[in-house]
Coordinates of C-alpha atoms in Angstrom, one line a residue:
X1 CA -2.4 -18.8 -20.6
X2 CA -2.7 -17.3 -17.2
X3 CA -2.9 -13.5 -16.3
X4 CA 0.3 -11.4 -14.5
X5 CA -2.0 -12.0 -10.7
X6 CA -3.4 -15.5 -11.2
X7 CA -2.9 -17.1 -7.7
X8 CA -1.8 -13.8 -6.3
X9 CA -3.8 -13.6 -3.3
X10 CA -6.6 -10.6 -3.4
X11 CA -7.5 -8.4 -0.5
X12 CA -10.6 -6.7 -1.9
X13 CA -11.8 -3.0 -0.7
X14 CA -13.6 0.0 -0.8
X15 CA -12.2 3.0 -1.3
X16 CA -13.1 6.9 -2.0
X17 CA -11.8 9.4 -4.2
X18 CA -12.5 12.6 -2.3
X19 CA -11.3 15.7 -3.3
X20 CA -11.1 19.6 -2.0
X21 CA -11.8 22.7 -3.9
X22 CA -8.1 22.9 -5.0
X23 CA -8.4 19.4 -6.1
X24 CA -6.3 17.3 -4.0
X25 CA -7.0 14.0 -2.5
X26 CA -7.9 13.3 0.4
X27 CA -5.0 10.1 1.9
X28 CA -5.0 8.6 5.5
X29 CA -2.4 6.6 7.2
X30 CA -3.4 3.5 9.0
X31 CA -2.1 3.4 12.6
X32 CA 0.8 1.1 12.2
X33 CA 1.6 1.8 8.7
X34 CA 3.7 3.8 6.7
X35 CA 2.0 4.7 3.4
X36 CA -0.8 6.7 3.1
X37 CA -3.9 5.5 1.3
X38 CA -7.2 6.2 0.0
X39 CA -9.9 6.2 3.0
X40 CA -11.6 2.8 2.7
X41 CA -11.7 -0.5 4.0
X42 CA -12.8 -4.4 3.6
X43 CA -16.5 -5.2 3.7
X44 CA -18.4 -7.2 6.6
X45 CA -21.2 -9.6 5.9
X46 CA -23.8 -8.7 3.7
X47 CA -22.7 -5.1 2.7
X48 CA -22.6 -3.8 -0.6
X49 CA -19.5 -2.0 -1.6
X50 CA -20.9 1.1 -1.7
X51 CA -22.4 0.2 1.9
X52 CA -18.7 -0.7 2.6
X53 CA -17.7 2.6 2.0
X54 CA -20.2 4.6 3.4
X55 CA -19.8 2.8 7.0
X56 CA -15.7 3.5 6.6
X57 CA -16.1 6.7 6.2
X58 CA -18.0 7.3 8.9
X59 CA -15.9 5.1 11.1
X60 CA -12.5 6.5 9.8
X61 CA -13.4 10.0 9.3
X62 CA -16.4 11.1 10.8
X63 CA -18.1 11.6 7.3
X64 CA -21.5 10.6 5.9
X65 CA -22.4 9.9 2.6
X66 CA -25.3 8.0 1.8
X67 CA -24.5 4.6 0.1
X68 CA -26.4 5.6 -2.5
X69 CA -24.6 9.3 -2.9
X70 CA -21.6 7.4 -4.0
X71 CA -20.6 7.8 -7.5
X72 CA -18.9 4.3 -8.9
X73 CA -15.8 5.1 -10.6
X74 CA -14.8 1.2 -11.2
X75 CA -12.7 -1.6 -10.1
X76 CA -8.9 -1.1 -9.6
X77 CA -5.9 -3.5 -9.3
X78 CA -2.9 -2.5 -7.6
X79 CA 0.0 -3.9 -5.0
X80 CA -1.1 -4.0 -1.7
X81 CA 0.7 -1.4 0.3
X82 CA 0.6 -2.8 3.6
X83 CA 0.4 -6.5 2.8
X84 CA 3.0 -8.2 0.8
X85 CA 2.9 -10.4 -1.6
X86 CA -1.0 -9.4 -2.0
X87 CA -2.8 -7.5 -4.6
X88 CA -5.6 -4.9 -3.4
X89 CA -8.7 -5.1 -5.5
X90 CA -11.0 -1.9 -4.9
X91 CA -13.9 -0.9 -5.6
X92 CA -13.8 3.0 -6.1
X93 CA -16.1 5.8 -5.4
X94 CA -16.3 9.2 -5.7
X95 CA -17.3 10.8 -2.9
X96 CA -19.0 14.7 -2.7
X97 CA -18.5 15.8 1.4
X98 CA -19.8 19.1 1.2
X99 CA -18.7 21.0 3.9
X100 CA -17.3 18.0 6.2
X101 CA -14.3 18.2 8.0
X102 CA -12.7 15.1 7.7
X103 CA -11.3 14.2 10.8
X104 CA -9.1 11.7 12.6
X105 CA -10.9 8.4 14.1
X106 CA -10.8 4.7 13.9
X107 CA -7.8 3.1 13.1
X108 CA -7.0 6.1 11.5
X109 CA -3.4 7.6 12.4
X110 CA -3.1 10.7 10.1
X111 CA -4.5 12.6 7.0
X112 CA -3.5 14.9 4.3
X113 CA -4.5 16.3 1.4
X114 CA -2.3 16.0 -1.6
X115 CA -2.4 18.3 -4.5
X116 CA 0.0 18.0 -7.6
X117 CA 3.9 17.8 -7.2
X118 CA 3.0 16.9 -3.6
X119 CA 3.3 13.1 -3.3
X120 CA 6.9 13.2 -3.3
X121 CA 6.3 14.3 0.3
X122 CA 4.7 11.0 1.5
X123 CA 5.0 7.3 1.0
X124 CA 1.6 6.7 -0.9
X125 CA 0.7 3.6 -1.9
X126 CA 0.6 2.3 -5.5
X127 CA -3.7 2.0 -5.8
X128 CA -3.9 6.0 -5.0
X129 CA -0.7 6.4 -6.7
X130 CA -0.9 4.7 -9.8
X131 CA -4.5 5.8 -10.5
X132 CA -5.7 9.2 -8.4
X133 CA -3.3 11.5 -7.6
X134 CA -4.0 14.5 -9.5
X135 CA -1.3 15.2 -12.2

């Protein structure tokens, strides 16, 4: 017997979990794009996940965190938001910034933090939605 996403086509990612002192999550909009997201993105060559992340964030959001500051939270399945018909498979981390200001960069179109009974404000997609927005 086959599972619910055999043959569903996988995009698979990196993405952070990074929250304020309030406790809301940090979301980004891609340029292009509707829904807002976790900050993230797909590997290149060679790169570990947590590499994968780290070089996002930096490219995305002008934050560092060290590869190996990354705290794995685990693999997560969920719709792909931007990409129909796929499934996004993600590789999660919790991310400490201190006192960086995330800010604008990359491909990167907007950001927001979202706190509870706030995501009714913004189309977020189903991997932050489904598994990280605080409650």
């Amino acid at each position: 017997m086959s599972s619910p996403t055999a043959g569903t086509r996988r995009i698979h990612v990196s993405a952070a979990v990074i929250r304020d002192d309030e406790g809301r999550l940090l979301l980004v909009r891609k340029a292009g794009t509707t829904a807002f997201m976790q900050p993230g993105g797909k590997p290149e060559p060679g790169e570990t996940a947590s590499e994968t992340l780290s070089r996002e964030l930096a490219e995305e959001l002008g934050i560092h965190v060290a590869a190996d500051a990354l705290r794995g939270l685990g693999s997560f399945t969920a719709a792909a938001a931007n990409e129909p018909g796929f499934v996004v498979v993600a590789d999660v981390f919790a991310a400490d910034i201190g006192d960086q200001q995330p800010a604008v960069g990359a491909e990167i179109a907007e950001l927001a933090w979202v706190g509870p009974g706030e995501a009714d404000r913004f189309e977020i997609a189903p991997l932050a939605r489904e598994y990280f927005l605080p409650r």
